[in-house]
């Protein structure tokens, strides 16, 4: 089922659902009113896992230059089917790769780009190693190549917090009290420095966070209670040894103050054959919310180079 929900000056927006393994994936398609015949569609992969599409809506502005932009909520969050009773072992990267391939087939896409942010960039790499026939490029934004590297980078950043915060957080974590108000204050300080430096927090991020907090099954199962205390099923994830299998052109993007520290994304640059990397000054993990014009221009130029 498909329905029109809004119309911008330069593009129209429709939403629909796609059946997937007995459940439904919700999709949002921004179609330019004046399409560029040379511009391939781009599929945007959100982070979390479980953060939903909302905070990546600024990337919809590519539709204003003639490119179709496809957002979707991965299974388990947002407007897609929620499965709070699913076995924790259900939530694997392979599940989300299957969902992506199913979506591409349902939409009838022949050639397309993929842009993934945070977990979405990890998923983009997982998709690329399978070498789907229509994939023309991937942009890996603010993402690690392994969770071991991610946790090590976060641990280093935690030591740079005001005196005593890291030690106090460890006490709460050891006690299993990661919902304590004092602990959450320390989490907020880390987020202000390394997740999104824009204040007040952009509404798109607030909306994604609110839906995740209302039904946190995927995020808590795969990641953990927050960005740096990773105790979920992804804690041992790595794609480092599979990166040479990626054949499509790849952009690796990170922020100067990103919680995805340079050591976390270095393997992408070292092991992918056709790769370029860029660090955006003054931004952190949500570069696209902190400096949207710079991200739209940087990634947009990369996409245009590979249409």
Tab-separated table of C-alpha atoms in Angstrom:
chain	number	residue	atom	x	y	z
A	1	UNK	CA	0.000	0.000	0.000
A	2	UNK	CA	1.300	3.466	-0.860
A	3	UNK	CA	0.024	6.909	-0.015
A	4	UNK	CA	1.174	10.500	-0.502
A	5	UNK	CA	1.902	12.223	2.815
A	6	UNK	CA	3.409	15.563	1.845
A	7	UNK	CA	4.827	17.678	-0.923
A	8	UNK	CA	7.848	19.935	-0.722
A	9	UNK	CA	8.572	22.630	-3.280
A	10	UNK	CA	10.995	20.255	-5.004
A	11	UNK	CA	9.851	16.725	-4.177
A	12	UNK	CA	6.898	14.620	-3.097
A	13	UNK	CA	6.888	12.084	-0.266
A	14	UNK	CA	5.108	8.758	-0.219
A	15	UNK	CA	5.102	6.000	2.379
A	16	UNK	CA	4.342	2.320	2.057
A	17	UNK	CA	4.997	-0.993	3.735
A	18	UNK	CA	6.834	-3.978	2.310
A	19	UNK	CA	6.135	-7.544	3.551
A	20	UNK	CA	9.204	-9.178	5.088
A	21	UNK	CA	9.280	-12.684	6.583
A	22	UNK	CA	5.783	-12.388	8.026
A	23	UNK	CA	6.280	-8.810	9.188
A	24	UNK	CA	6.371	-5.369	7.549
A	25	UNK	CA	9.085	-2.870	6.697
A	26	UNK	CA	7.936	0.760	6.549
A	27	UNK	CA	9.403	2.854	3.730
A	28	UNK	CA	9.495	6.593	3.010
A	29	UNK	CA	10.301	7.665	-0.561
A	30	UNK	CA	11.180	11.247	-1.479
A	31	UNK	CA	10.735	11.626	-5.242
A	32	UNK	CA	12.028	14.752	-7.028
A	33	UNK	CA	9.440	16.651	-9.033
A	34	UNK	CA	12.169	17.274	-11.612
A	35	UNK	CA	14.260	14.087	-11.638
A	36	UNK	CA	17.848	14.109	-12.800
A	37	UNK	CA	17.969	11.217	-15.302
A	38	UNK	CA	21.601	10.535	-14.382
A	39	UNK	CA	21.072	10.462	-10.601
A	40	UNK	CA	20.596	6.989	-9.140
A	41	UNK	CA	18.355	6.544	-6.089
A	42	UNK	CA	20.009	6.410	-2.691
A	43	UNK	CA	18.881	4.204	0.193
A	44	UNK	CA	19.591	5.622	3.663
A	45	UNK	CA	20.340	3.205	6.522
A	46	UNK	CA	19.710	4.451	10.047
A	47	UNK	CA	21.719	3.641	13.138
A	48	UNK	CA	21.077	2.141	16.524
A	49	UNK	CA	20.314	-0.604	15.753
A	50	UNK	CA	16.774	0.520	16.473
A	51	UNK	CA	17.025	4.330	16.157
A	52	UNK	CA	14.571	4.590	13.208
A	53	UNK	CA	14.795	6.936	10.236
A	54	UNK	CA	13.775	10.278	11.781
A	55	UNK	CA	17.181	11.685	12.646
A	56	UNK	CA	18.421	11.118	9.082
A	57	UNK	CA	15.609	13.087	7.430
A	58	UNK	CA	17.919	16.039	6.589
A	59	UNK	CA	19.432	13.785	3.907
A	60	UNK	CA	16.084	13.967	2.130
A	61	UNK	CA	17.289	17.257	0.668
A	62	UNK	CA	19.170	15.303	-2.017
A	63	UNK	CA	15.755	14.965	-3.643
A	64	UNK	CA	15.916	18.693	-4.317
A	65	UNK	CA	18.779	18.074	-6.740
A	66	UNK	CA	16.873	15.420	-8.647
A	67	UNK	CA	17.792	12.222	-6.757
A	68	UNK	CA	15.205	9.875	-5.235
A	69	UNK	CA	15.906	9.339	-1.524
A	70	UNK	CA	14.634	6.254	0.277
A	71	UNK	CA	14.446	6.052	4.064
A	72	UNK	CA	13.063	3.047	5.898
A	73	UNK	CA	12.641	1.834	9.462
A	74	UNK	CA	14.499	-1.402	9.992
A	75	UNK	CA	12.488	-4.262	11.420
A	76	UNK	CA	11.813	-3.913	15.145
A	77	UNK	CA	11.615	-0.129	15.360
A	78	UNK	CA	9.838	3.011	14.195
A	79	UNK	CA	6.862	2.374	11.931
A	80	UNK	CA	7.942	-1.167	11.000
A	81	UNK	CA	6.835	-4.310	12.846
A	82	UNK	CA	7.936	-4.476	16.473
A	83	UNK	CA	8.918	-7.862	17.889
A	84	UNK	CA	9.547	-7.422	21.633
A	85	UNK	CA	9.101	-11.136	22.319
A	86	UNK	CA	11.620	-12.306	19.698
A	87	UNK	CA	14.506	-14.500	20.828
A	88	UNK	CA	17.635	-12.337	21.274
A	89	UNK	CA	19.404	-14.570	18.747
A	90	UNK	CA	16.924	-13.378	16.103
A	91	UNK	CA	18.589	-9.979	16.000
A	92	UNK	CA	21.631	-10.468	13.770
A	93	UNK	CA	23.283	-8.437	10.995
A	94	UNK	CA	22.202	-11.167	8.554
A	95	UNK	CA	18.552	-10.414	9.384
A	96	UNK	CA	18.963	-6.775	8.357
A	97	UNK	CA	20.857	-7.699	5.192
A	98	UNK	CA	17.941	-9.944	4.191
A	99	UNK	CA	15.499	-7.144	4.950
A	100	UNK	CA	17.495	-4.752	2.768
A	101	UNK	CA	17.625	-7.150	-0.198
A	102	UNK	CA	13.901	-7.794	0.183
A	103	UNK	CA	13.262	-4.036	0.129
A	104	UNK	CA	15.359	-3.503	-3.013
A	105	UNK	CA	13.487	-6.290	-4.781
A	106	UNK	CA	10.072	-5.009	-3.672
A	107	UNK	CA	10.831	-1.495	-4.889
A	108	UNK	CA	12.154	-2.812	-8.196
A	109	UNK	CA	15.469	-0.981	-7.901
A	110	UNK	CA	18.047	-1.820	-10.559
A	111	UNK	CA	20.994	0.451	-9.680
A	112	UNK	CA	21.316	2.393	-6.439
A	113	UNK	CA	23.649	3.895	-3.843
A	114	UNK	CA	23.630	3.220	-0.093
A	115	UNK	CA	24.419	5.720	2.654
A	116	UNK	CA	24.607	4.348	6.185
A	117	UNK	CA	25.164	6.227	9.436
A	118	UNK	CA	26.625	4.622	12.604
A	119	UNK	CA	25.121	1.104	12.747
A	120	UNK	CA	23.756	1.911	9.292
A	121	UNK	CA	27.334	2.199	8.018
A	122	UNK	CA	28.162	-1.163	9.564
A	123	UNK	CA	25.111	-2.589	7.809
A	124	UNK	CA	26.177	-0.946	4.528
A	125	UNK	CA	29.490	-2.793	4.772
A	126	UNK	CA	27.684	-6.061	5.560
A	127	UNK	CA	25.540	-5.540	2.459
A	128	UNK	CA	28.516	-4.636	0.267
A	129	UNK	CA	30.468	-7.806	1.086
A	130	UNK	CA	27.574	-9.825	-0.391
A	131	UNK	CA	28.090	-7.912	-3.689
A	132	UNK	CA	24.457	-7.304	-4.691
A	133	UNK	CA	24.257	-6.685	-8.424
A	134	UNK	CA	22.661	-3.217	-8.315
A	135	UNK	CA	24.871	-1.643	-5.663
A	136	UNK	CA	26.959	1.168	-7.171
A	137	UNK	CA	28.576	2.768	-4.100
A	138	UNK	CA	28.394	2.959	-0.324
A	139	UNK	CA	29.011	5.806	2.093
A	140	UNK	CA	29.988	4.665	5.592
A	141	UNK	CA	29.325	7.597	7.931
A	142	UNK	CA	30.454	7.721	11.585
A	143	UNK	CA	30.828	3.936	11.796
A	144	UNK	CA	33.288	1.417	13.263
A	145	UNK	CA	34.695	-1.649	11.531
A	146	UNK	CA	34.516	-3.671	14.754
A	147	UNK	CA	32.870	-3.313	18.135
A	148	UNK	CA	36.132	-4.106	19.903
A	149	UNK	CA	37.635	-1.013	18.288
A	150	UNK	CA	34.466	0.973	19.081
A	151	UNK	CA	34.547	0.089	22.768
A	152	UNK	CA	38.265	0.845	23.010
A	153	UNK	CA	37.752	4.238	21.372
A	154	UNK	CA	34.845	5.049	23.677
A	155	UNK	CA	36.904	4.023	26.704
A	156	UNK	CA	39.604	6.488	25.679
A	157	UNK	CA	37.061	9.274	25.213
A	158	UNK	CA	35.558	8.522	28.614
A	159	UNK	CA	38.904	9.182	30.291
A	160	UNK	CA	38.748	12.719	28.867
A	161	UNK	CA	35.478	13.506	30.663
A	162	UNK	CA	35.622	15.758	33.760
A	163	UNK	CA	37.466	14.234	36.714
A	164	UNK	CA	35.728	11.290	38.335
A	165	UNK	CA	33.018	10.715	35.737
A	166	UNK	CA	34.563	7.656	34.120
A	167	UNK	CA	35.239	6.002	37.469
A	168	UNK	CA	31.716	6.770	38.669
A	169	UNK	CA	30.206	5.342	35.489
A	170	UNK	CA	32.169	2.131	35.944
A	171	UNK	CA	30.774	1.734	39.447
A	172	UNK	CA	27.220	2.090	38.158
A	173	UNK	CA	27.916	-0.329	35.291
A	174	UNK	CA	29.453	-2.939	37.589
A	175	UNK	CA	26.386	-2.682	39.820
A	176	UNK	CA	24.004	-2.985	36.865
A	177	UNK	CA	22.529	0.427	37.658
A	178	UNK	CA	22.746	2.049	34.223
A	179	UNK	CA	19.315	3.634	34.708
A	180	UNK	CA	20.404	5.630	37.780
A	181	UNK	CA	19.823	9.406	37.356
A	182	UNK	CA	23.455	10.254	38.168
A	183	UNK	CA	24.728	7.745	35.613
A	184	UNK	CA	22.385	9.142	32.972
A	185	UNK	CA	23.764	12.629	33.635
A	186	UNK	CA	27.245	11.337	32.800
A	187	UNK	CA	25.901	9.669	29.657
A	188	UNK	CA	24.393	12.998	28.598
A	189	UNK	CA	27.777	14.700	29.042
A	190	UNK	CA	29.425	12.104	26.792
A	191	UNK	CA	26.653	12.540	24.210
A	192	UNK	CA	27.026	16.339	24.238
A	193	UNK	CA	30.716	15.964	23.441
A	194	UNK	CA	30.771	13.035	21.032
A	195	UNK	CA	27.274	12.182	19.706
A	196	UNK	CA	25.625	15.507	18.836
A	197	UNK	CA	27.181	18.850	19.732
A	198	UNK	CA	24.159	20.895	18.590
A	199	UNK	CA	22.128	22.425	21.423
A	200	UNK	CA	19.267	22.136	21.825
A	201	UNK	CA	19.234	18.623	20.431
A	202	UNK	CA	17.666	18.657	16.937
A	203	UNK	CA	14.052	17.515	16.871
A	204	UNK	CA	14.843	14.743	14.384
A	205	UNK	CA	17.230	13.169	16.903
A	206	UNK	CA	14.742	13.649	19.738
A	207	UNK	CA	12.081	11.835	17.700
A	208	UNK	CA	14.356	8.884	16.894
A	209	UNK	CA	15.480	8.610	20.524
A	210	UNK	CA	11.908	8.810	21.839
A	211	UNK	CA	10.684	5.925	19.707
A	212	UNK	CA	13.718	3.832	20.715
A	213	UNK	CA	13.216	4.544	24.416
A	214	UNK	CA	9.515	3.660	24.103
A	215	UNK	CA	10.375	0.230	22.657
A	216	UNK	CA	14.107	-0.463	23.069
A	217	UNK	CA	14.146	-4.171	22.184
A	218	UNK	CA	16.523	-3.957	19.230
A	219	UNK	CA	18.902	-1.367	20.698
A	220	UNK	CA	19.181	-2.994	24.106
A	221	UNK	CA	19.456	-6.515	22.694
A	222	UNK	CA	22.081	-5.790	20.039
A	223	UNK	CA	23.969	-2.863	21.592
A	224	UNK	CA	23.245	-2.293	25.266
A	225	UNK	CA	21.970	0.534	27.478
A	226	UNK	CA	23.947	3.298	25.745
A	227	UNK	CA	26.543	4.100	23.087
A	228	UNK	CA	29.633	3.132	25.054
A	229	UNK	CA	28.507	0.288	27.349
A	230	UNK	CA	28.165	-2.396	24.669
A	231	UNK	CA	26.991	-5.673	26.200
A	232	UNK	CA	24.535	-6.845	23.517
A	233	UNK	CA	24.739	-9.408	20.723
A	234	UNK	CA	26.900	-7.066	18.610
A	235	UNK	CA	29.664	-6.883	21.220
A	236	UNK	CA	31.935	-9.258	19.247
A	237	UNK	CA	30.960	-8.029	15.767
A	238	UNK	CA	33.717	-7.309	13.261
A	239	UNK	CA	33.888	-6.982	9.502
A	240	UNK	CA	37.621	-6.234	9.309
A	241	UNK	CA	38.646	-9.566	7.785
A	242	UNK	CA	35.880	-9.343	5.141
A	243	UNK	CA	36.522	-5.806	3.939
A	244	UNK	CA	38.653	-6.850	0.918
A	245	UNK	CA	35.456	-8.394	-0.485
A	246	UNK	CA	33.938	-4.919	-0.978
A	247	UNK	CA	34.299	-3.984	-4.639
A	248	UNK	CA	32.166	-0.848	-4.962
A	249	UNK	CA	33.540	2.692	-4.454
A	250	UNK	CA	33.346	3.598	-0.782
A	251	UNK	CA	33.335	6.887	1.109
A	252	UNK	CA	34.272	6.815	4.798
A	253	UNK	CA	33.137	9.917	6.692
A	254	UNK	CA	33.665	10.846	10.347
A	255	UNK	CA	33.485	13.898	12.594
A	256	UNK	CA	36.406	15.570	14.327
A	257	UNK	CA	34.928	14.803	17.761
A	258	UNK	CA	33.147	11.601	16.718
A	259	UNK	CA	32.639	8.734	19.137
A	260	UNK	CA	33.622	6.712	16.066
A	261	UNK	CA	37.276	7.543	16.667
A	262	UNK	CA	39.883	7.276	13.890
A	263	UNK	CA	41.083	3.860	15.044
A	264	UNK	CA	37.542	2.484	14.672
A	265	UNK	CA	37.176	3.361	10.975
A	266	UNK	CA	40.808	3.014	9.898
A	267	UNK	CA	40.286	-0.623	8.750
A	268	UNK	CA	37.781	0.560	6.137
A	269	UNK	CA	40.444	2.798	4.634
A	270	UNK	CA	43.164	0.167	4.919
A	271	UNK	CA	41.301	-2.816	3.458
A	272	UNK	CA	38.719	-1.547	0.938
A	273	UNK	CA	40.194	-1.336	-2.539
A	274	UNK	CA	38.419	1.776	-3.856
A	275	UNK	CA	38.011	4.102	-0.886
A	276	UNK	CA	38.289	7.722	0.093
A	277	UNK	CA	37.930	9.203	3.579
A	278	UNK	CA	37.074	12.591	5.021
A	279	UNK	CA	36.961	14.023	8.552
A	280	UNK	CA	34.538	16.909	8.998
A	281	UNK	CA	35.810	19.653	11.325
A	282	UNK	CA	33.750	20.736	14.282
A	283	UNK	CA	31.322	17.816	14.130
A	284	UNK	CA	30.886	14.631	16.128
A	285	UNK	CA	28.834	11.474	15.576
A	286	UNK	CA	25.798	13.179	14.045
A	287	UNK	CA	27.733	15.239	11.503
A	288	UNK	CA	24.637	15.481	9.302
A	289	UNK	CA	22.721	17.278	12.074
A	290	UNK	CA	25.599	19.517	13.170
A	291	UNK	CA	26.668	20.656	9.693
A	292	UNK	CA	24.025	19.351	7.274
A	293	UNK	CA	25.123	21.442	4.303
A	294	UNK	CA	28.687	20.126	4.520
A	295	UNK	CA	27.526	16.502	4.752
A	296	UNK	CA	24.982	16.894	1.950
A	297	UNK	CA	27.597	18.469	-0.299
A	298	UNK	CA	30.387	16.017	0.587
A	299	UNK	CA	28.372	12.836	0.278
A	300	UNK	CA	26.294	14.213	-2.590
A	301	UNK	CA	29.424	14.896	-4.647
A	302	UNK	CA	30.602	11.339	-3.988
A	303	UNK	CA	27.262	9.927	-5.159
A	304	UNK	CA	27.345	12.060	-8.286
A	305	UNK	CA	30.859	10.838	-9.068
A	306	UNK	CA	29.534	7.268	-9.129
A	307	UNK	CA	26.159	7.648	-10.846
